[in-house]
Amino acid sequence: MSPATPSSALEMESDPSVIPPQLAQGVPMLKISSRKIKQVIFKIRNGCILWSSKKDSRVPINDIRDLRLGQPPTDTYNSTRWITVVYVREQQWKVLHMIALTDETYSMWVKALKELVSITLDRQVSDVTPSDPDMIWIRQLWPLGTRAINKAKAEALCAQIGLQINQKLGESSEETFDLAAFHKLIKASQTRPDIQRLFTSLSSEGPLDLDRVQTFLRDVQRFPVDTIPAIFEKYKTDEGVWNLEALTSFLSSADNTPNIPQDMTHPLQHYFISSSHNTYLVGDQWKGESTVEGYIRVLLAGCRCVEMDVQTGDFEPVVYHRKTLTSSVSVRDICRAIMAYGFVASPYPVIISAEIHCTYEQQTRLAQILKEVFGERLVTTPLAQGFTELPSPEQLKGKILFKAKPPKELKSPRIETFQLAAPPAESPSSTDSDSGFVRLARRLSIQGKAERPDTFSPQLAELLVYTQGVKYQGFSKLNEYLPSHQFSVSEKTAAKIIKEDKGAWVKHNMRHISRVYPKATRLDSGNYDPVDAWSAGCQLVALNWQTLDESTLLNHAMFHGSNGYILKPLALREKIDEQPERYHLTIEVISGQRIPLAPDLYVEATLNGTVARRTKSLSSVTLNPTWDDTLRFELTTKPSLLMLNFLHLEVKNKSLQAQWMRPVGLAPRGYHHLPLYDSLLSRFVFANLFVNIRVEKVQRVESRVQV
């Protein structure tokens, strides 16, 4: 459904079981920001969290995308009454931090927020159990202040969403319907004629016994044969066959996704690794706020490589974007956040990519902080001396790798070969209490003296075990890169390498790790197209996750449902003689379920961002639109590189966008209910698109195509 209207939120607020009178009137709480703690009055009114402030001081419930309850982002505020509300405003992520002053107030807020989000929001929010899917849109249709409706009104309301209930009304002895009775009527009236047609086709030659189900799952759904008997047993009836209900249940379940475990025993360089640039920012690169929230959000989303720009602080190193107005955040707080959230979404290694701009003394302090906070998780020694290849994600499970580039490159990953100078004097530092321009002036004064330290602390250098940053010097045989050597290049340099020497870079990335990051002129924290870098075999293709654009959508599509590591195509892992093939890609767009109510809906399919096809538009407004349209594409690629071709499906009209994107090589085959996401990559909890996807090889193309 579309986000709940203000009227539906207001209706919820009239119920004291949802919004206690104290919260409607306002209660004192602590509001936490990067600069100060302030006691303010918070309330819930008009479908919003409100507080008194000079700036825009409201968070609409419909804009909430995450709730973190009782989990302070740092140890600075060790409160079990902490509430973090993550929301969106104008395509930007925002964060509201609050601390309740009493346990009673905390419990009231938690209960109210969970219930409001559950009742009024159709997006997926962590820590919140969604309400019944039908209740969200029923509350939108239900006349405000009405306790019951008659049969004529019930029929009229259902007609607004294309649901015919004449038969069920005739069978019902009720003359009026309250909300619960109307809900029951709706449930009884919903059918799936599309699945009925599929069932009729599959069972045309006999009941769906094991043999026929196996043929369907193997040939259409592309399931491994050895997994099919268990699935059949789970859904079969007492008669030993699948009936319509069994087929419907299977197609709507998580079982309708083949579980093919990914091999995690290849060396690190054989994987695409989900990576973030300027992780500490939640806004633009000029004056955005630096916060640990950026790390928490990307780590919970499966990111495995985060970035720190380490600067000199008053007592300990801090992180902020150099020569800008961005605020700063403590390195220690960032490390604590990584320790707390780094292995929630994935057990595989986290890489910290650091730019070191702090003094010698604070480099040493940084090394101490890393060891203190991460303990045994921090990699400090190689698994094997004299290694000639990087270890695998499986071998580094639960570990944290630290990457940095010394001012002079080491001859080996160990500290003994590194020449160190005497420590220089400490530099003054900025504080968060400075005004923006005073802060900038002080930073420019400090940083103008030394763009990068001339010395490197031995305690920090010894942490560069498998991830030693080096300067890019081309691919000549005269330039020897050790297995631990990693270079980072901007998108501009990457584009130049791809244009002039892509084959050599592909070969280099079979043995080493490369990182690509956005160019410095992207002050709005925009992004580049990651596919070109992936096609060169680059593992760490770092994007500004705080900006939601086509590039972050591609990144989301690549790593969706993974552990943050995706095994690269064979053609990018080893030199093989792989011929390009021609493929037909067919998408049968069948129907949508619980799509946000909107007129003139159609489905548009785009391949690799350029070639588009679309279905017919539906003039009627319906909860479960049916298109029964087929969209076709043709593409030519090496078989292993199918995963670098992206299919984008959008259910849309002038105002709505509900979308799904996956690499063709990783997209499901056969009949599936595809989850849908909005423009901010928040998942619609109940809406999905029912499709049949086929990828068929046509013939071999004789001419060879370079990677």
XYZ file of C-alpha atoms in Angstrom:
707
model
C 0.000 0.000 0.000
C 1.007 3.587 -0.271
C 2.142 5.127 2.996
C -0.760 5.653 5.340
C -2.576 8.923 5.013
C -2.495 11.461 7.856
C -6.144 10.653 8.583
C -5.336 7.006 9.305
C -2.500 8.044 11.602
C -4.845 10.469 13.359
C -7.365 7.680 13.829
C -4.713 5.601 15.555
C -3.840 8.509 17.820
C -7.441 8.722 19.018
C -6.967 5.297 20.589
C -5.201 5.669 23.983
C -4.047 2.047 23.744
C -1.806 3.143 20.849
C -0.820 6.679 21.908
C -0.964 7.229 25.682
C -2.194 10.725 26.678
C 1.244 11.518 28.124
C 2.907 11.106 24.722
C 0.195 13.096 22.963
C 0.719 15.973 25.421
C 4.514 15.655 25.495
C 7.141 14.260 27.854
C 10.669 15.510 28.658
C 13.495 13.457 27.130
C 17.150 13.934 26.252
C 17.895 14.719 22.608
C 21.424 13.660 21.615
C 23.382 15.149 18.720
C 27.072 15.169 17.797
C 27.449 18.567 19.433
C 25.302 18.572 22.550
C 22.766 16.949 24.833
C 19.581 18.882 25.441
C 16.393 18.145 27.370
C 13.350 18.824 25.203
C 9.658 17.934 25.153
C 8.838 15.145 22.685
C 5.288 14.279 21.642
C 3.408 12.278 19.026
C 0.767 14.242 17.128
C -0.612 14.436 13.595
C 1.228 11.275 12.597
C 4.617 12.752 13.583
C 7.216 12.743 16.335
C 7.456 16.426 17.343
C 9.825 18.474 19.492
C 10.592 22.162 19.999
C 13.487 23.495 17.908
C 14.421 26.357 15.604
C 14.835 23.909 12.716
C 12.303 21.533 11.195
C 11.498 19.491 14.269
C 9.300 16.638 13.139
C 9.671 13.080 11.942
C 6.608 11.747 10.092
C 5.886 8.156 11.079
C 5.685 7.307 7.368
C 9.314 8.414 6.901
C 10.724 6.046 9.549
C 12.935 3.336 8.072
C 14.554 1.829 11.164
C 14.148 1.704 14.935
C 16.998 0.767 17.269
C 15.794 0.446 20.811
C 17.957 0.199 23.919
C 21.116 0.141 21.775
C 23.317 3.260 22.139
C 25.549 3.633 19.050
C 28.574 4.261 21.304
C 29.634 3.572 24.878
C 29.619 7.314 25.582
C 25.978 7.048 26.609
C 25.497 3.725 28.323
C 21.719 3.889 28.589
C 19.237 1.064 28.182
C 16.560 3.717 27.546
C 18.130 4.847 24.262
C 15.895 5.252 21.192
C 17.301 5.771 17.682
C 14.880 6.649 14.890
C 16.340 6.390 11.375
C 14.240 8.242 8.793
C 14.471 9.768 5.332
C 14.018 13.340 4.173
C 14.514 14.531 0.597
C 16.427 11.392 -0.440
C 18.812 11.735 2.537
C 19.146 9.529 5.600
C 18.557 11.292 8.924
C 18.857 10.144 12.527
C 17.075 11.147 15.731
C 18.629 10.022 19.032
C 16.603 10.201 22.268
C 17.018 8.961 25.832
C 13.943 8.479 28.015
C 14.324 9.803 31.559
C 12.413 6.909 33.165
C 11.767 3.249 32.419
C 8.029 3.987 32.237
C 8.532 6.689 29.590
C 10.839 4.411 27.596
C 8.289 1.582 27.610
C 5.513 3.947 26.473
C 7.605 5.237 23.564
C 8.720 1.779 22.450
C 5.181 0.374 22.506
C 3.708 3.416 20.727
C 6.381 3.588 18.023
C 6.218 -0.123 17.251
C 2.432 -0.073 17.066
C 2.239 3.074 14.942
C 4.877 1.831 12.518
C 3.237 -1.586 12.332
C -0.238 -0.180 11.706
C 0.474 2.714 9.365
C 3.636 1.835 7.455
C 3.988 -0.563 4.555
C 7.805 -0.538 4.555
C 10.048 -3.040 6.312
C 11.380 -1.737 9.642
C 13.713 -3.750 11.858
C 12.484 -4.758 15.310
C 8.846 -4.237 14.243
C 6.447 -7.076 13.464
C 4.166 -5.992 10.609
C 0.435 -6.058 11.184
C -1.872 -8.036 8.935
C -1.156 -6.945 5.344
C -4.791 -6.188 4.568
C -5.270 -3.971 7.621
C -2.974 -1.232 6.333
C -5.059 -0.426 3.282
C -8.395 -1.289 4.991
C -7.651 1.461 7.516
C -6.970 3.834 4.639
C -10.377 3.066 3.098
C -12.369 2.884 6.324
C -14.443 6.049 6.934
C -12.889 8.056 9.770
C -14.911 7.819 12.980
C -17.178 5.039 11.652
C -17.800 1.970 13.809
C -19.724 -0.112 11.252
C -20.796 -0.063 7.598
C -23.673 -1.695 5.718
C -23.452 -4.121 2.796
C -23.741 -1.411 0.158
C -20.884 0.572 1.687
C -18.759 -2.574 2.006
C -19.309 -3.355 -1.673
C -18.472 0.235 -2.658
C -15.247 0.256 -0.635
C -14.099 -3.002 -2.201
C -14.920 -1.715 -5.673
C -12.372 1.068 -5.092
C -9.635 -1.565 -5.078
C -11.048 -3.810 -7.781
C -12.243 -6.519 -5.390
C -15.557 -8.205 -6.199
C -17.356 -9.398 -3.061
C -20.905 -9.942 -4.377
C -20.762 -13.704 -3.818
C -19.382 -13.458 -0.287
C -21.901 -10.744 0.594
C -24.689 -13.020 -0.573
C -23.372 -15.841 1.605
C -23.043 -13.597 4.669
C -25.852 -13.268 7.198
C -24.404 -9.991 8.451
C -26.256 -6.776 7.632
C -23.504 -4.506 8.967
C -19.758 -4.957 9.302
C -17.419 -3.554 11.894
C -13.693 -3.331 11.087
C -13.011 -6.933 12.158
C -15.956 -8.374 10.208
C -15.049 -6.359 7.110
C -11.481 -7.654 7.391
C -12.786 -11.243 7.516
C -14.967 -10.604 4.459
C -12.009 -9.228 2.513
C -9.829 -12.229 3.301
C -12.503 -14.653 2.157
C -12.921 -12.779 -1.143
C -9.299 -12.780 -2.271
C -8.337 -15.419 -4.854
C -5.358 -16.118 -7.132
C -6.661 -17.005 -10.606
C -3.094 -16.715 -11.958
C -1.874 -19.585 -9.773
C -5.067 -21.501 -10.553
C -4.160 -21.311 -14.258
C -0.602 -22.479 -13.564
C -1.887 -25.377 -11.457
C -4.299 -26.403 -14.214
C -1.462 -26.393 -16.739
C 0.933 -28.391 -14.548
C -1.697 -31.009 -13.674
C -3.210 -31.320 -17.159
C -1.761 -34.821 -17.604
C -2.361 -36.035 -14.078
C -2.008 -35.172 -10.377
C 1.123 -33.332 -9.229
C 2.957 -36.316 -7.820
C 6.684 -36.387 -7.074
C 7.667 -36.959 -10.711
C 5.650 -34.029 -12.049
C 6.715 -31.701 -9.227
C 10.327 -32.724 -9.804
C 10.039 -31.890 -13.508
C 8.589 -28.466 -12.656
C 11.179 -27.623 -9.982
C 14.130 -28.937 -11.996
C 13.314 -27.611 -15.468
C 11.355 -24.426 -14.727
C 12.456 -23.311 -11.259
C 16.026 -24.631 -11.765
C 16.314 -26.376 -8.403
C 19.159 -28.819 -7.723
C 17.664 -32.304 -8.061
C 18.855 -33.469 -4.641
C 16.853 -30.718 -2.877
C 13.502 -31.539 -4.507
C 12.285 -34.606 -2.499
C 12.407 -32.713 0.814
C 10.464 -29.787 -0.649
C 7.849 -32.122 -2.118
C 7.403 -33.865 1.236
C 6.935 -30.548 3.045
C 3.949 -29.478 0.924
C 2.320 -32.751 -0.160
C -1.200 -33.624 0.952
C -2.297 -36.822 2.676
C -2.901 -38.222 -0.800
C 0.797 -37.790 -1.613
C 0.363 -35.036 -4.224
C 0.413 -31.248 -4.463
C -2.991 -29.596 -4.719
C -3.717 -25.935 -5.540
C -3.208 -24.872 -1.930
C 0.166 -26.656 -1.779
C 1.388 -25.011 -4.984
C 0.191 -21.590 -3.785
C 1.913 -22.018 -0.425
C 5.171 -23.126 -2.040
C 5.276 -20.266 -4.564
C 4.707 -17.737 -1.762
C 7.295 -19.228 0.597
C 11.020 -18.821 1.156
C 11.385 -22.420 -0.066
C 10.852 -21.134 -3.611
C 14.439 -19.902 -3.694
C 17.073 -22.563 -4.383
C 19.522 -22.614 -1.496
C 22.885 -22.941 -3.232
C 25.653 -22.157 -0.720
C 28.438 -19.929 -2.006
C 31.988 -21.271 -1.816
C 33.823 -19.045 0.685
C 37.183 -20.837 0.467
C 38.660 -18.897 -2.462
C 41.309 -16.230 -1.703
C 39.963 -12.771 -0.842
C 40.799 -11.298 -4.237
C 38.338 -13.682 -5.901
C 35.322 -11.871 -4.435
C 33.428 -8.670 -5.004
C 33.274 -7.126 -1.530
C 30.472 -4.767 -0.499
C 32.241 -1.456 0.198
C 31.411 2.007 1.526
C 33.133 5.354 0.891
C 33.146 8.140 3.508
C 31.197 5.802 5.762
C 31.176 8.333 8.590
C 29.030 10.832 6.639
C 25.234 10.846 6.634
C 24.987 13.858 4.311
C 27.077 15.601 1.684
C 30.886 15.805 1.726
C 31.079 19.554 2.356
C 29.090 20.069 5.539
C 27.447 16.733 6.326
C 27.434 15.266 9.805
C 30.056 12.681 10.770
C 28.569 9.983 12.975
C 28.922 6.348 13.971
C 25.391 5.910 12.621
C 26.842 5.656 9.112
C 28.879 2.612 10.171
C 25.983 0.951 11.966
C 23.636 1.358 9.014
C 25.986 0.001 6.331
C 27.226 -2.889 8.485
C 23.665 -3.976 9.246
C 23.037 -3.816 5.486
C 25.901 -6.266 4.852
C 28.752 -3.892 3.978
C 32.167 -5.488 4.590
C 34.584 -2.612 3.877
C 34.208 0.740 5.650
C 36.331 3.874 5.462
C 37.913 6.158 8.059
C 39.695 9.466 7.368
C 41.784 9.652 10.536
C 42.742 13.143 11.717
C 44.486 14.542 14.785
C 42.127 15.066 17.726
C 42.549 16.762 21.099
C 43.425 13.586 22.976
C 42.680 10.731 20.593
C 42.360 10.589 16.798
C 39.061 11.599 15.222
C 37.415 11.094 11.844
C 36.098 13.777 9.522
C 36.345 14.828 5.869
C 39.427 17.011 5.417
C 39.166 20.656 4.312
C 35.400 20.689 4.795
C 32.801 21.797 7.344
C 31.866 18.236 8.330
C 31.714 17.488 12.047
C 34.084 14.967 13.639
C 33.543 11.668 15.417
C 35.841 9.735 17.736
C 37.821 6.823 16.260
C 37.192 4.918 19.476
C 33.422 5.322 19.091
C 33.635 4.146 15.474
C 35.623 1.066 16.483
C 33.102 0.254 19.206
C 30.282 0.498 16.682
C 32.160 -1.799 14.274
C 32.770 -4.253 17.104
C 29.086 -4.213 18.091
C 27.526 -4.373 14.619
C 30.257 -5.715 12.330
C 29.174 -9.355 12.441
C 25.407 -9.089 12.868
C 24.585 -9.332 9.148
C 27.580 -11.446 8.098
C 30.255 -13.545 9.835
C 32.886 -12.785 7.195
C 35.783 -10.338 7.593
C 35.366 -6.587 7.908
C 38.013 -4.411 6.237
C 38.725 -0.931 7.612
C 40.191 1.222 4.845
C 41.901 4.149 6.567
C 43.483 7.343 5.320
C 46.026 8.429 7.918
C 46.381 12.197 8.368
C 47.069 12.307 12.113
C 50.364 12.860 13.920
C 52.883 10.159 14.757
C 51.768 10.015 18.408
C 48.136 9.668 17.471
C 48.992 6.963 14.940
C 50.410 4.986 17.837
C 47.291 5.803 19.855
C 45.164 4.606 16.927
C 46.976 1.258 16.936
C 46.337 0.945 20.674
C 42.637 1.728 20.234
C 42.291 -0.870 17.466
C 43.876 -3.532 19.672
C 41.936 -2.522 22.798
C 38.513 -2.463 21.148
C 38.835 -5.350 18.676
C 40.998 -7.699 20.745
C 41.403 -11.099 19.094
C 39.212 -10.102 16.147
C 41.947 -7.800 14.828
C 44.382 -9.495 12.442
C 47.894 -8.777 13.732
C 49.872 -11.723 12.336
C 49.566 -13.780 9.132
C 48.042 -17.248 9.267
C 51.181 -18.517 7.533
C 54.606 -16.909 7.263
C 55.832 -16.086 3.775
C 52.355 -16.379 2.273
C 52.079 -16.168 -1.503
C 48.298 -15.809 -1.666
C 45.674 -14.061 0.419
C 43.595 -16.197 2.795
C 39.916 -16.894 2.161
C 36.896 -15.253 3.811
C 36.284 -18.595 5.520
C 39.778 -18.537 7.064
C 39.228 -14.933 8.206
C 35.725 -15.488 9.550
C 34.956 -13.080 12.384
C 38.163 -11.099 11.813
C 38.830 -7.392 11.231
C 41.508 -6.287 8.750
C 43.105 -2.843 8.919
C 44.249 -1.232 5.672
C 46.301 1.954 5.348
C 48.929 3.427 3.059
C 52.236 4.396 4.730
C 54.045 7.495 3.388
C 56.781 5.165 2.106
C 55.858 1.750 0.875
C 56.962 -1.299 2.787
C 59.028 -3.970 1.105
C 57.000 -6.638 2.872
C 53.891 -6.687 5.005
C 55.913 -6.909 8.215
C 57.215 -3.964 10.166
C 60.860 -5.045 10.351
C 61.582 -3.743 6.843
C 60.097 -0.294 7.427
C 62.337 2.691 8.199
C 60.776 4.971 10.811
C 61.594 8.570 11.686
C 61.412 10.235 15.059
C 57.922 11.379 16.038
C 57.022 14.972 15.225
C 55.329 17.339 17.628
C 51.591 17.104 18.259
C 49.354 19.415 16.253
C 46.402 21.320 17.647
C 42.972 20.077 16.680
C 39.470 21.273 16.115
C 36.543 20.527 18.360
C 32.900 19.929 17.635
C 32.005 23.082 19.518
C 33.694 25.257 16.870
C 31.461 27.027 14.419
C 31.654 25.550 10.927
C 33.859 28.199 9.340
C 36.136 28.539 12.372
C 36.516 24.770 12.293
C 37.359 24.870 8.587
C 39.914 27.672 9.031
C 41.697 25.756 11.777
C 41.703 22.574 9.706
C 43.136 24.307 6.662
C 45.821 25.910 8.816
C 46.806 22.579 10.330
C 46.530 20.499 7.172
C 48.286 23.027 4.973
C 51.516 22.265 6.787
C 51.472 18.587 5.871
C 49.062 16.902 3.497
C 50.080 13.491 4.824
C 52.444 12.601 7.681
C 56.031 11.885 6.634
C 56.386 9.215 9.304
C 54.434 6.114 10.189
C 54.107 4.539 13.613
C 55.589 1.009 13.789
C 52.676 -0.082 16.003
C 50.275 0.904 13.229
C 52.440 -0.459 10.418
C 52.538 -3.930 11.943
C 48.759 -4.182 11.547
C 49.064 -4.066 7.745
C 49.205 -7.833 7.435
C 47.097 -8.636 4.365
C 46.018 -5.114 3.470
C 48.954 -2.786 2.864
C 48.070 0.268 0.807
C 50.502 1.130 -2.009
C 50.600 3.657 -4.830
C 49.286 2.625 -8.235
C 52.291 2.417 -10.590
C 50.861 0.621 -13.589
C 51.206 -3.035 -14.496
C 54.743 -3.203 -15.843
C 56.734 -6.257 -14.792
C 59.212 -3.806 -13.260
C 56.603 -2.888 -10.641
C 56.247 -5.819 -8.299
C 53.114 -6.024 -6.176
C 53.175 -8.372 -3.196
C 50.049 -10.416 -2.351
C 49.223 -7.982 0.481
C 49.594 -4.865 -1.686
C 46.402 -2.974 -2.494
C 46.130 0.260 -4.423
C 43.191 2.654 -4.407
C 42.280 4.847 -7.369
C 39.555 7.403 -7.961
C 36.777 6.734 -10.455
C 38.553 9.086 -12.895
C 41.793 7.089 -12.775
C 39.829 3.841 -12.917
C 38.052 4.975 -16.087
C 41.427 5.797 -17.668
C 42.860 2.372 -16.767
C 39.766 0.602 -18.098
C 39.992 2.525 -21.353
C 43.726 1.999 -21.870
C 44.721 -1.190 -20.044
C 41.646 -3.113 -18.878
C 43.049 -6.541 -19.710
C 46.115 -5.951 -17.538
C 43.936 -4.749 -14.654
C 41.719 -7.819 -14.921
C 44.850 -9.989 -14.746
C 46.217 -7.973 -11.794
C 42.941 -8.405 -9.894
C 43.192 -12.170 -10.211
C 46.081 -11.988 -7.717
C 45.581 -8.699 -5.863
C 42.875 -6.462 -4.439
C 42.063 -3.037 -5.916
C 39.813 -0.323 -4.535
C 37.922 2.337 -6.495
C 36.325 5.376 -4.853
C 34.296 8.430 -6.005
C 36.233 11.443 -7.283
C 36.757 14.317 -4.861
C 34.610 16.753 -6.837
C 31.425 14.883 -5.906
C 30.599 17.304 -3.070
C 26.978 16.148 -3.090
C 28.179 12.618 -2.259
C 27.017 11.349 -5.644
C 28.265 8.098 -7.139
C 29.776 6.592 -10.269
C 28.545 3.501 -12.131
C 30.106 0.510 -10.285
C 29.615 -1.993 -13.125
C 32.663 -0.832 -15.103
C 34.925 -1.370 -12.084
C 33.364 -4.765 -11.364
C 33.924 -5.749 -15.002
C 37.651 -5.091 -14.475
C 37.607 -7.480 -11.508
C 37.900 -4.747 -8.856
C 36.894 -6.118 -5.483
C 36.394 -2.973 -3.369
C 34.112 -0.738 -5.431
C 33.340 1.871 -2.773
C 30.202 4.012 -3.008
C 28.607 6.778 -0.963
C 25.889 4.735 0.736
C 24.424 7.900 2.239
C 23.248 8.904 -1.255
C 20.419 6.919 -2.806
C 20.846 6.839 -6.570
C 21.112 4.425 -9.496
C 24.599 3.346 -8.383
C 23.524 2.397 -4.862
C 20.612 0.510 -6.434
C 23.091 -1.493 -8.537
C 25.180 -2.186 -5.432
C 22.073 -3.262 -3.529
C 21.159 -5.571 -6.406
C 24.634 -7.137 -6.590
C 24.901 -7.938 -2.879
C 21.236 -8.525 -2.011
C 20.780 -11.584 0.166
C 24.525 -12.228 0.347
C 27.016 -12.104 3.201
C 28.775 -9.095 1.662
C 31.054 -11.281 -0.481
C 30.115 -12.377 -4.017
C 32.368 -14.835 -5.848
C 33.575 -13.125 -9.012
C 32.772 -14.657 -12.423
C 35.213 -17.352 -13.520
C 36.467 -15.130 -16.367
C 37.594 -12.576 -13.747
C 39.242 -15.156 -11.466
C 41.384 -17.066 -13.935
C 42.457 -16.881 -17.539
C 40.032 -19.027 -19.535
C 39.050 -19.298 -23.168
C 35.367 -18.481 -22.756
C 33.311 -17.722 -25.836
C 30.453 -15.200 -25.814
C 26.945 -16.581 -26.169
C 23.652 -15.062 -27.278
C 20.767 -15.236 -24.794
C 17.045 -14.611 -24.887
C 15.766 -13.081 -21.640
C 11.997 -13.403 -21.203
C 9.999 -11.882 -18.348
C 6.381 -12.926 -18.133
C 4.803 -10.214 -15.967
C 1.764 -11.946 -14.493
C 0.363 -10.013 -11.543
C 1.036 -7.911 -8.474
C -0.044 -8.559 -4.895
C -0.905 -5.756 -2.470
C 0.652 -3.169 -4.743
C 0.205 0.422 -3.461
C -3.156 1.667 -4.679
C -2.667 3.804 -7.784
C -4.217 4.276 -11.252
C -2.589 3.589 -14.632
C -0.038 1.111 -13.314
C 2.367 -0.564 -15.709
C 5.579 -2.571 -15.384
C 8.753 -1.392 -17.076
C 11.751 -3.678 -17.558
C 15.207 -2.254 -18.247
C 18.330 -4.210 -19.160
C 21.666 -2.605 -18.255
C 20.052 0.793 -17.808
C 19.443 1.422 -21.500
C 17.110 -1.033 -23.231
C 13.537 -0.743 -21.900
C 10.301 -2.652 -22.442
C 6.937 -2.041 -20.761
C 3.570 -3.683 -20.271
C 0.197 -2.129 -20.956
C -1.194 0.328 -18.387
C -4.148 -0.705 -16.248
C -6.889 1.901 -16.098
C -8.543 0.438 -13.001
C -7.267 0.863 -9.450
C -6.841 -2.554 -7.909
C -5.021 -4.126 -5.012
C -3.923 -7.110 -7.105
C -3.316 -5.864 -10.668
C -3.016 -8.418 -13.470
C -0.972 -7.705 -16.599
C -0.330 -11.120 -18.196
C 2.177 -9.452 -20.490
C 5.523 -10.726 -21.796
C 8.690 -8.628 -22.163
C 11.661 -9.904 -24.192
C 15.334 -8.969 -24.448
C 18.375 -10.295 -26.252
C 21.932 -9.970 -24.965
C 25.366 -11.290 -25.874
C 27.941 -12.005 -23.191
C 30.332 -14.619 -21.907
C 28.297 -17.049 -19.768
C 30.166 -16.293 -16.551
C 29.634 -12.553 -17.073
C 25.832 -12.813 -17.034
C 26.069 -11.569 -13.447
C 27.328 -8.191 -14.709
C 24.139 -7.627 -16.734
C 21.391 -6.066 -14.601
C 17.634 -6.486 -14.959
C 15.506 -3.715 -13.432
C 11.726 -4.121 -13.021
C 9.548 -1.201 -11.936
C 5.854 -1.071 -11.128
C 5.068 2.560 -11.794
C 2.820 5.397 -12.847
C 3.320 9.169 -12.598
C 3.766 9.080 -8.820
C 4.591 5.515 -7.760
C 7.796 3.550 -8.018
C 8.026 0.017 -6.651
C 11.119 -1.701 -7.991
C 13.277 -4.814 -8.068
C 16.754 -5.254 -9.565
C 19.161 -8.195 -9.802
C 22.073 -9.322 -11.982
C 20.724 -11.599 -14.714
C 23.186 -14.297 -13.665
C 21.884 -14.244 -10.077
C 18.187 -13.646 -10.813
C 15.751 -16.459 -9.941
C 14.443 -18.617 -12.763
C 10.828 -19.631 -13.150
C 7.798 -18.413 -11.184
C 8.551 -16.099 -8.284
C 7.021 -13.387 -6.139
C 9.650 -10.638 -6.360
C 9.981 -8.313 -3.353
C 9.542 -4.635 -4.199
C 11.439 -1.595 -2.910
C 10.721 2.119 -3.023
C 13.076 4.787 -4.397
C 14.919 4.852 -1.053
C 15.508 1.079 -1.182
C 13.090 0.471 1.681
C 11.203 -2.743 1.112
C 7.431 -2.765 0.838
C 6.504 -5.284 3.523
C 3.709 -7.061 1.638
C 3.820 -5.943 -2.007
C 5.357 -8.222 -4.620
C 5.403 -8.842 -8.354
C 4.555 -12.337 -9.632
C 6.649 -13.165 -12.703
C 8.109 -16.015 -14.711
C 11.754 -15.385 -15.718
C 13.492 -17.438 -18.406
C 17.087 -17.113 -19.642
C 17.734 -19.267 -22.702
C 20.951 -19.678 -24.649
C 20.405 -19.182 -28.384
C 23.654 -19.889 -30.202
C 27.363 -19.289 -29.929
C 28.755 -16.065 -31.355
C 31.921 -16.775 -33.323
C 33.812 -13.528 -32.657
C 35.521 -13.246 -29.298
C 34.714 -10.440 -26.889
C 37.348 -9.024 -24.544
C 36.486 -8.771 -20.842
